[in-house]
């Protein structure tokens, strides 16, 4: 019994606390903890302090701090009572026109209690607002206007063009851009130090590269890699995410540029099958490699265009072997053009 408890504790410490994902464990609790977008954070912080918070529309890619910012604002406004003072609806909830007319309107119309010296307005948080139906958005217009004195609305979305203009004009808009690599690195270093992880410099660089400005994605990859490997290196991150290793891409590119069609096809198929690589990932990495190869502009343009067509066809579920043949054919054509240009 004692042994099983020790094993469970060891596995929990190795997994960084299995009960709580690191995305939630290290979610910012105050506006000062938000990793980036200091200009936006400072503006919202000042408006909150002066009790002049407007209706908000926060939009941008996933994992850039939109929801964390609103939750931090809620904690600053309401303290421990924030669960009673906000109505949070996510994309998983039913948010059709009936919800707007009943649940949201009922919450907005009831009188709020004042905690402390300041009288606080209530907050309706609509996460993933771009998933709301058009009818619900039109119904929400009137609710926002009618209950402005007692309630503030915060809309969060990834695609602002899916929010009707009438709602956009009623809110103060803030765009949360993908996080800068420096901010992602700093936050990852904080988590690494807190968890006592062994991470190499190349491993940290790979984490930042794969995050593409998404802090949530970076933390999920970090935690997954830690569960699979005691030491987090570049190779461990690539293996955990299923992306082709840089040395594999260099080898594939060498075959494409130097070997015959038959040899290239058999060797790339072998490495793809042996390492479980997806052809679409190979295409994307080879495309980046093609930008670094010295070649005439017209040849590069044609090659990149061909690779884009192959990636497009793969997105529709076309046969992998046929598209691999198309990849080799594109490079063979590019090689012929390079030889002709050299003469």
Coordinates of C-alpha atoms in Angstrom, one line a residue:
X1 CA 0.0 0.0 0.0
X2 CA 2.8 2.4 1.0
X3 CA 4.7 1.4 -2.2
X4 CA 1.7 2.2 -4.4
X5 CA 1.3 5.6 -2.7
X6 CA 5.0 6.4 -3.3
X7 CA 4.6 5.4 -7.0
X8 CA 1.5 7.6 -7.3
X9 CA 3.3 10.6 -5.7
X10 CA 6.4 10.1 -7.9
X11 CA 4.3 9.9 -11.1
X12 CA 2.4 13.1 -10.0
X13 CA 5.6 15.0 -9.5
X14 CA 7.1 13.6 -12.7
X15 CA 3.9 14.7 -14.6
X16 CA 4.0 18.1 -13.0
X17 CA 0.7 17.5 -11.1
X18 CA -1.5 15.3 -13.2
X19 CA -4.6 16.7 -11.6
X20 CA -4.1 20.2 -13.0
X21 CA -2.9 20.8 -16.6
X22 CA -0.1 23.4 -16.6
X23 CA -2.3 25.6 -18.9
X24 CA -4.7 26.1 -16.0
X25 CA -2.1 25.8 -13.2
X26 CA -0.1 28.8 -14.6
X27 CA -3.0 30.8 -16.0
X28 CA -2.4 34.5 -14.9
X29 CA -4.5 35.5 -11.9
X30 CA -3.9 39.2 -12.1
X31 CA -3.4 41.7 -15.0
X32 CA 0.3 42.1 -13.9
X33 CA 0.8 38.3 -14.6
X34 CA -0.3 38.5 -18.3
X35 CA 2.7 37.7 -20.4
X36 CA 2.4 40.3 -23.2
X37 CA 0.3 43.0 -24.7
X38 CA 1.2 45.5 -22.0
X39 CA -0.4 48.4 -23.9
X40 CA -3.8 46.7 -24.0
X41 CA -3.4 45.4 -20.4
X42 CA -2.4 48.9 -19.0
X43 CA -5.4 50.5 -20.8
X44 CA -7.9 48.0 -19.4
X45 CA -6.2 48.2 -16.0
X46 CA -6.6 52.0 -15.9
X47 CA -10.3 51.8 -17.1
X48 CA -11.0 49.2 -14.4
X49 CA -9.3 51.3 -11.7
X50 CA -11.3 54.4 -12.6
X51 CA -14.6 52.4 -12.7
X52 CA -15.0 53.3 -16.4
X53 CA -14.9 49.8 -18.0
X54 CA -16.6 49.8 -21.4
X55 CA -18.1 46.9 -23.3
X56 CA -15.1 44.9 -24.6
X57 CA -14.5 42.9 -27.8
X58 CA -11.2 41.0 -27.5
X59 CA -10.2 39.1 -30.7
X60 CA -7.1 37.3 -32.0
X61 CA -5.6 33.8 -32.4
X62 CA -6.0 31.2 -29.7
X63 CA -3.7 31.2 -26.7
X64 CA -2.8 34.9 -26.7
X65 CA -4.3 35.8 -23.4
X66 CA -7.9 37.0 -24.2
X67 CA -9.8 34.9 -21.6
X68 CA -7.0 35.2 -19.0
X69 CA -7.2 39.0 -19.3
X70 CA -11.0 39.1 -18.7
X71 CA -10.8 36.7 -15.8
X72 CA -8.0 38.8 -14.3
X73 CA -10.2 41.9 -14.7
X74 CA -13.1 40.0 -13.0
X75 CA -10.9 39.1 -10.0
X76 CA -9.7 42.7 -9.7
X77 CA -13.3 44.1 -9.8
X78 CA -15.0 41.6 -7.6
X79 CA -12.4 39.8 -5.6
X80 CA -13.6 36.5 -4.1
X81 CA -17.2 37.3 -5.2
X82 CA -16.4 37.3 -8.9
X83 CA -18.2 34.0 -9.5
X84 CA -21.5 35.6 -8.3
X85 CA -20.9 38.8 -10.4
X86 CA -20.2 37.3 -13.8
X87 CA -22.1 35.2 -16.3
X88 CA -19.7 33.1 -18.4
X89 CA -21.0 31.4 -21.5
X90 CA -18.7 29.4 -23.8
X91 CA -19.0 27.9 -27.2
X92 CA -19.9 24.6 -25.6
X93 CA -23.1 26.2 -24.1
X94 CA -26.3 26.8 -26.1
X95 CA -26.2 30.5 -27.0
X96 CA -29.0 30.8 -29.5
X97 CA -31.6 33.6 -29.4
X98 CA -33.5 32.0 -26.5
X99 CA -30.5 32.1 -24.3
X100 CA -30.0 35.8 -25.1
X101 CA -33.7 36.6 -24.4
X102 CA -33.9 34.6 -21.2
X103 CA -30.6 33.7 -19.4
X104 CA -28.6 36.7 -20.4
X105 CA -31.5 39.2 -20.0
X106 CA -32.5 37.7 -16.7
X107 CA -28.9 38.1 -15.3
X108 CA -28.5 41.6 -16.7
X109 CA -31.8 42.8 -15.4
X110 CA -31.4 41.8 -11.8
X111 CA -29.9 44.3 -9.3
X112 CA -26.3 43.7 -8.3
X113 CA -25.1 44.0 -4.7
X114 CA -22.2 46.4 -3.9
X115 CA -19.1 44.9 -2.3
X116 CA -17.0 47.5 -0.5
X117 CA -17.1 51.2 -1.2
X118 CA -17.5 51.0 -5.0
X119 CA -20.7 50.0 -6.7
X120 CA -19.8 47.4 -9.3
X121 CA -21.5 46.6 -12.5
X122 CA -22.0 42.9 -13.4
X123 CA -20.1 41.3 -16.2
X124 CA -21.4 39.0 -19.0
X125 CA -18.5 37.0 -20.6
X126 CA -19.2 35.5 -24.0
X127 CA -16.3 33.4 -25.0
X128 CA -16.0 32.2 -28.6
X129 CA -18.6 34.8 -29.5
X130 CA -18.0 34.2 -33.2
X131 CA -19.8 30.9 -32.8
X132 CA -23.1 32.7 -31.9
X133 CA -25.8 32.6 -34.5
X134 CA -26.6 35.9 -36.3
X135 CA -30.1 36.0 -34.8
X136 CA -28.6 35.7 -31.3
X137 CA -26.1 38.5 -32.1
X138 CA -28.9 40.8 -33.4
X139 CA -30.9 40.1 -30.2
X140 CA -27.9 40.9 -28.1
X141 CA -27.7 44.4 -29.5
X142 CA -30.8 45.6 -27.7
X143 CA -29.8 43.8 -24.5
X144 CA -26.4 45.5 -24.4
X145 CA -28.1 49.0 -24.8
X146 CA -30.9 48.4 -22.4
X147 CA -28.8 47.2 -19.4
X148 CA -25.6 49.3 -19.9
X149 CA -26.1 51.0 -16.5
X150 CA -25.9 47.7 -14.5
X151 CA -24.0 45.3 -16.8
X152 CA -20.9 45.2 -19.0
X153 CA -20.5 42.7 -21.8
X154 CA -17.1 41.2 -22.8
X155 CA -17.0 39.3 -26.2
X156 CA -14.1 37.1 -27.0
X157 CA -13.5 35.6 -30.4
X158 CA -10.9 34.4 -32.9
X159 CA -12.5 35.9 -36.0
X160 CA -13.8 39.4 -35.6
X161 CA -15.4 39.4 -39.1
X162 CA -18.0 36.9 -37.8
X163 CA -19.2 39.5 -35.3
X164 CA -21.9 41.7 -36.8
X165 CA -20.9 45.4 -37.2
X166 CA -23.8 46.5 -34.9
X167 CA -22.1 44.6 -32.0
X168 CA -18.6 45.7 -32.9
X169 CA -19.7 49.4 -32.8
X170 CA -21.0 49.0 -29.3
X171 CA -17.7 47.6 -27.9
X172 CA -14.2 48.8 -27.5
X173 CA -12.0 46.5 -29.6
X174 CA -8.6 45.1 -28.7
X175 CA -6.7 42.8 -30.9
X176 CA -4.5 40.2 -29.2
X177 CA -1.7 39.4 -31.7
X178 CA 0.3 36.2 -31.6
X179 CA 2.8 36.4 -28.7
X180 CA 6.3 37.5 -29.4
X181 CA 9.0 34.7 -29.1
X182 CA 10.6 36.7 -26.2
X183 CA 7.4 36.7 -24.1
X184 CA 6.8 32.9 -24.8
X185 CA 10.4 32.2 -23.8
X186 CA 10.2 34.2 -20.6
X187 CA 6.9 32.5 -19.5
X188 CA 8.3 29.0 -20.4
X189 CA 11.4 29.7 -18.3
X190 CA 9.1 30.7 -15.4
X191 CA 7.2 27.3 -15.7
X192 CA 10.5 25.4 -16.1
X193 CA 12.0 26.9 -13.0
X194 CA 8.7 26.3 -11.0
X195 CA 8.5 22.7 -12.1
X196 CA 12.3 22.0 -11.8
X197 CA 12.5 20.7 -15.4
X198 CA 15.7 19.8 -17.3
X199 CA 15.4 21.6 -20.6
X200 CA 18.2 22.2 -23.1
X201 CA 18.6 25.5 -25.0
X202 CA 17.7 23.7 -28.3
X203 CA 14.7 22.1 -26.6
X204 CA 13.4 25.5 -25.4
X205 CA 13.9 27.0 -28.9
X206 CA 11.9 24.1 -30.4
X207 CA 9.1 24.7 -28.0
X208 CA 9.0 28.4 -28.9
X209 CA 9.1 27.6 -32.6
X210 CA 6.2 25.1 -32.4
X211 CA 4.1 27.4 -30.3
X212 CA 3.7 29.9 -33.1
X213 CA 2.8 32.6 -30.6
X214 CA 0.2 30.4 -28.8
X215 CA 1.1 30.2 -25.1
X216 CA -1.4 27.5 -24.5
X217 CA 0.1 25.3 -27.2
X218 CA 3.6 25.9 -25.8
X219 CA 2.6 24.8 -22.3
X220 CA 0.8 21.7 -23.6
X221 CA 3.8 20.6 -25.6
X222 CA 6.1 21.2 -22.7
X223 CA 4.0 19.1 -20.3
X224 CA 3.5 16.3 -22.9
X225 CA 7.2 16.2 -23.6
X226 CA 8.1 16.1 -19.9
X227 CA 5.7 13.2 -19.4
X228 CA 7.5 11.3 -22.2
X229 CA 11.1 12.2 -21.5
X230 CA 13.1 13.1 -18.4
X231 CA 15.2 15.6 -20.3
X232 CA 13.5 17.9 -22.7
X233 CA 15.7 18.2 -25.8
X234 CA 15.0 19.3 -29.4
X235 CA 14.7 15.7 -30.6
X236 CA 12.3 14.9 -27.7
X237 CA 10.0 17.9 -28.6
X238 CA 10.0 16.9 -32.3
X239 CA 9.2 13.3 -31.4
X240 CA 6.4 14.3 -29.0
X241 CA 4.7 16.5 -31.5
X242 CA 5.2 14.1 -34.4
X243 CA 7.0 16.7 -36.6
X244 CA 9.9 15.6 -38.9
X245 CA 13.3 16.2 -37.4
X246 CA 15.5 18.8 -39.1
X247 CA 18.0 16.2 -40.1
X248 CA 15.2 14.1 -41.7
X249 CA 14.1 17.1 -43.7
X250 CA 17.7 17.8 -44.8
X251 CA 18.0 14.2 -45.9
X252 CA 14.7 14.3 -47.8
X253 CA 15.6 17.6 -49.4
X254 CA 19.0 16.1 -50.5
X255 CA 17.2 13.1 -52.2
X256 CA 14.8 15.5 -53.9
X257 CA 17.6 17.6 -55.3
X258 CA 20.1 15.0 -56.2
X259 CA 18.6 11.5 -56.6
X260 CA 16.6 10.0 -59.5
X261 CA 12.8 9.8 -59.3
X262 CA 12.7 6.1 -58.4
X263 CA 15.3 6.3 -55.7
X264 CA 13.8 9.4 -54.2
X265 CA 10.4 7.9 -54.1
X266 CA 11.5 4.6 -52.4
X267 CA 13.7 6.3 -49.8
X268 CA 11.2 9.0 -48.9
X269 CA 8.5 6.5 -48.6
X270 CA 10.7 4.3 -46.4
X271 CA 11.6 7.1 -44.0
X272 CA 8.0 8.3 -44.0
X273 CA 6.6 4.9 -43.1
X274 CA 9.4 4.0 -40.7
X275 CA 9.2 7.2 -38.6
X276 CA 5.4 7.6 -39.0
X277 CA 5.7 11.1 -40.7
X278 CA 2.8 12.8 -42.3
X279 CA 3.3 13.9 -45.9
X280 CA 1.7 17.3 -45.2
X281 CA 4.3 18.0 -42.5
X282 CA 7.1 17.0 -44.9
X283 CA 5.7 19.3 -47.5
X284 CA 5.5 22.3 -45.1
X285 CA 9.1 21.8 -43.8
X286 CA 10.5 21.2 -47.3
X287 CA 8.8 24.4 -48.5
X288 CA 10.7 26.3 -45.8
X289 CA 13.9 24.6 -46.9
X290 CA 13.2 25.6 -50.5
X291 CA 13.2 29.3 -49.5
X292 CA 16.8 28.8 -48.3
X293 CA 18.1 27.2 -51.5
X294 CA 19.8 29.5 -54.0
X295 CA 17.9 29.4 -57.2
X296 CA 16.5 31.8 -59.9
X297 CA 13.3 33.6 -58.8
X298 CA 11.1 32.1 -61.6
X299 CA 12.2 28.6 -60.6
X300 CA 11.5 29.2 -56.9
X301 CA 8.1 30.7 -57.7
X302 CA 7.0 27.7 -59.7
X303 CA 8.3 25.2 -57.1
X304 CA 6.6 27.0 -54.2
X305 CA 3.4 27.1 -56.3
X306 CA 3.6 23.4 -57.0
X307 CA 4.2 22.6 -53.3
X308 CA 1.2 24.7 -52.4
X309 CA -1.0 22.8 -54.8
X310 CA 0.1 19.5 -53.3
X311 CA -0.6 20.7 -49.8
X312 CA -4.1 21.9 -51.0
X313 CA -4.8 18.5 -52.5
X314 CA -3.7 16.7 -49.3
X315 CA -6.2 18.7 -47.3
X316 CA -8.9 17.1 -49.4
X317 CA -7.7 13.6 -48.6
X318 CA -5.9 12.8 -51.8
X319 CA -3.7 9.6 -52.0
X320 CA -0.4 10.1 -50.2
X321 CA 1.7 8.1 -52.7
X322 CA 0.3 10.0 -55.7
X323 CA 1.1 13.3 -53.9
X324 CA 4.6 12.1 -53.0
X325 CA 5.1 11.4 -56.7
X326 CA 3.9 14.9 -57.4
X327 CA 6.4 16.3 -54.9
X328 CA 9.3 14.5 -56.5
X329 CA 8.1 15.5 -60.0
X330 CA 8.0 19.2 -58.9
X331 CA 11.6 19.0 -57.7
X332 CA 12.7 17.1 -60.8
X333 CA 11.2 19.9 -62.9
X334 CA 13.0 22.5 -60.7
X335 CA 16.3 20.7 -61.1
X336 CA 15.9 20.7 -64.9
X337 CA 15.2 24.4 -64.8
X338 CA 18.3 25.0 -62.7
X339 CA 20.5 23.0 -65.1
X340 CA 19.1 24.9 -68.0
X341 CA 19.7 28.3 -66.2
X342 CA 23.3 27.3 -65.4
X343 CA 24.1 26.7 -69.1

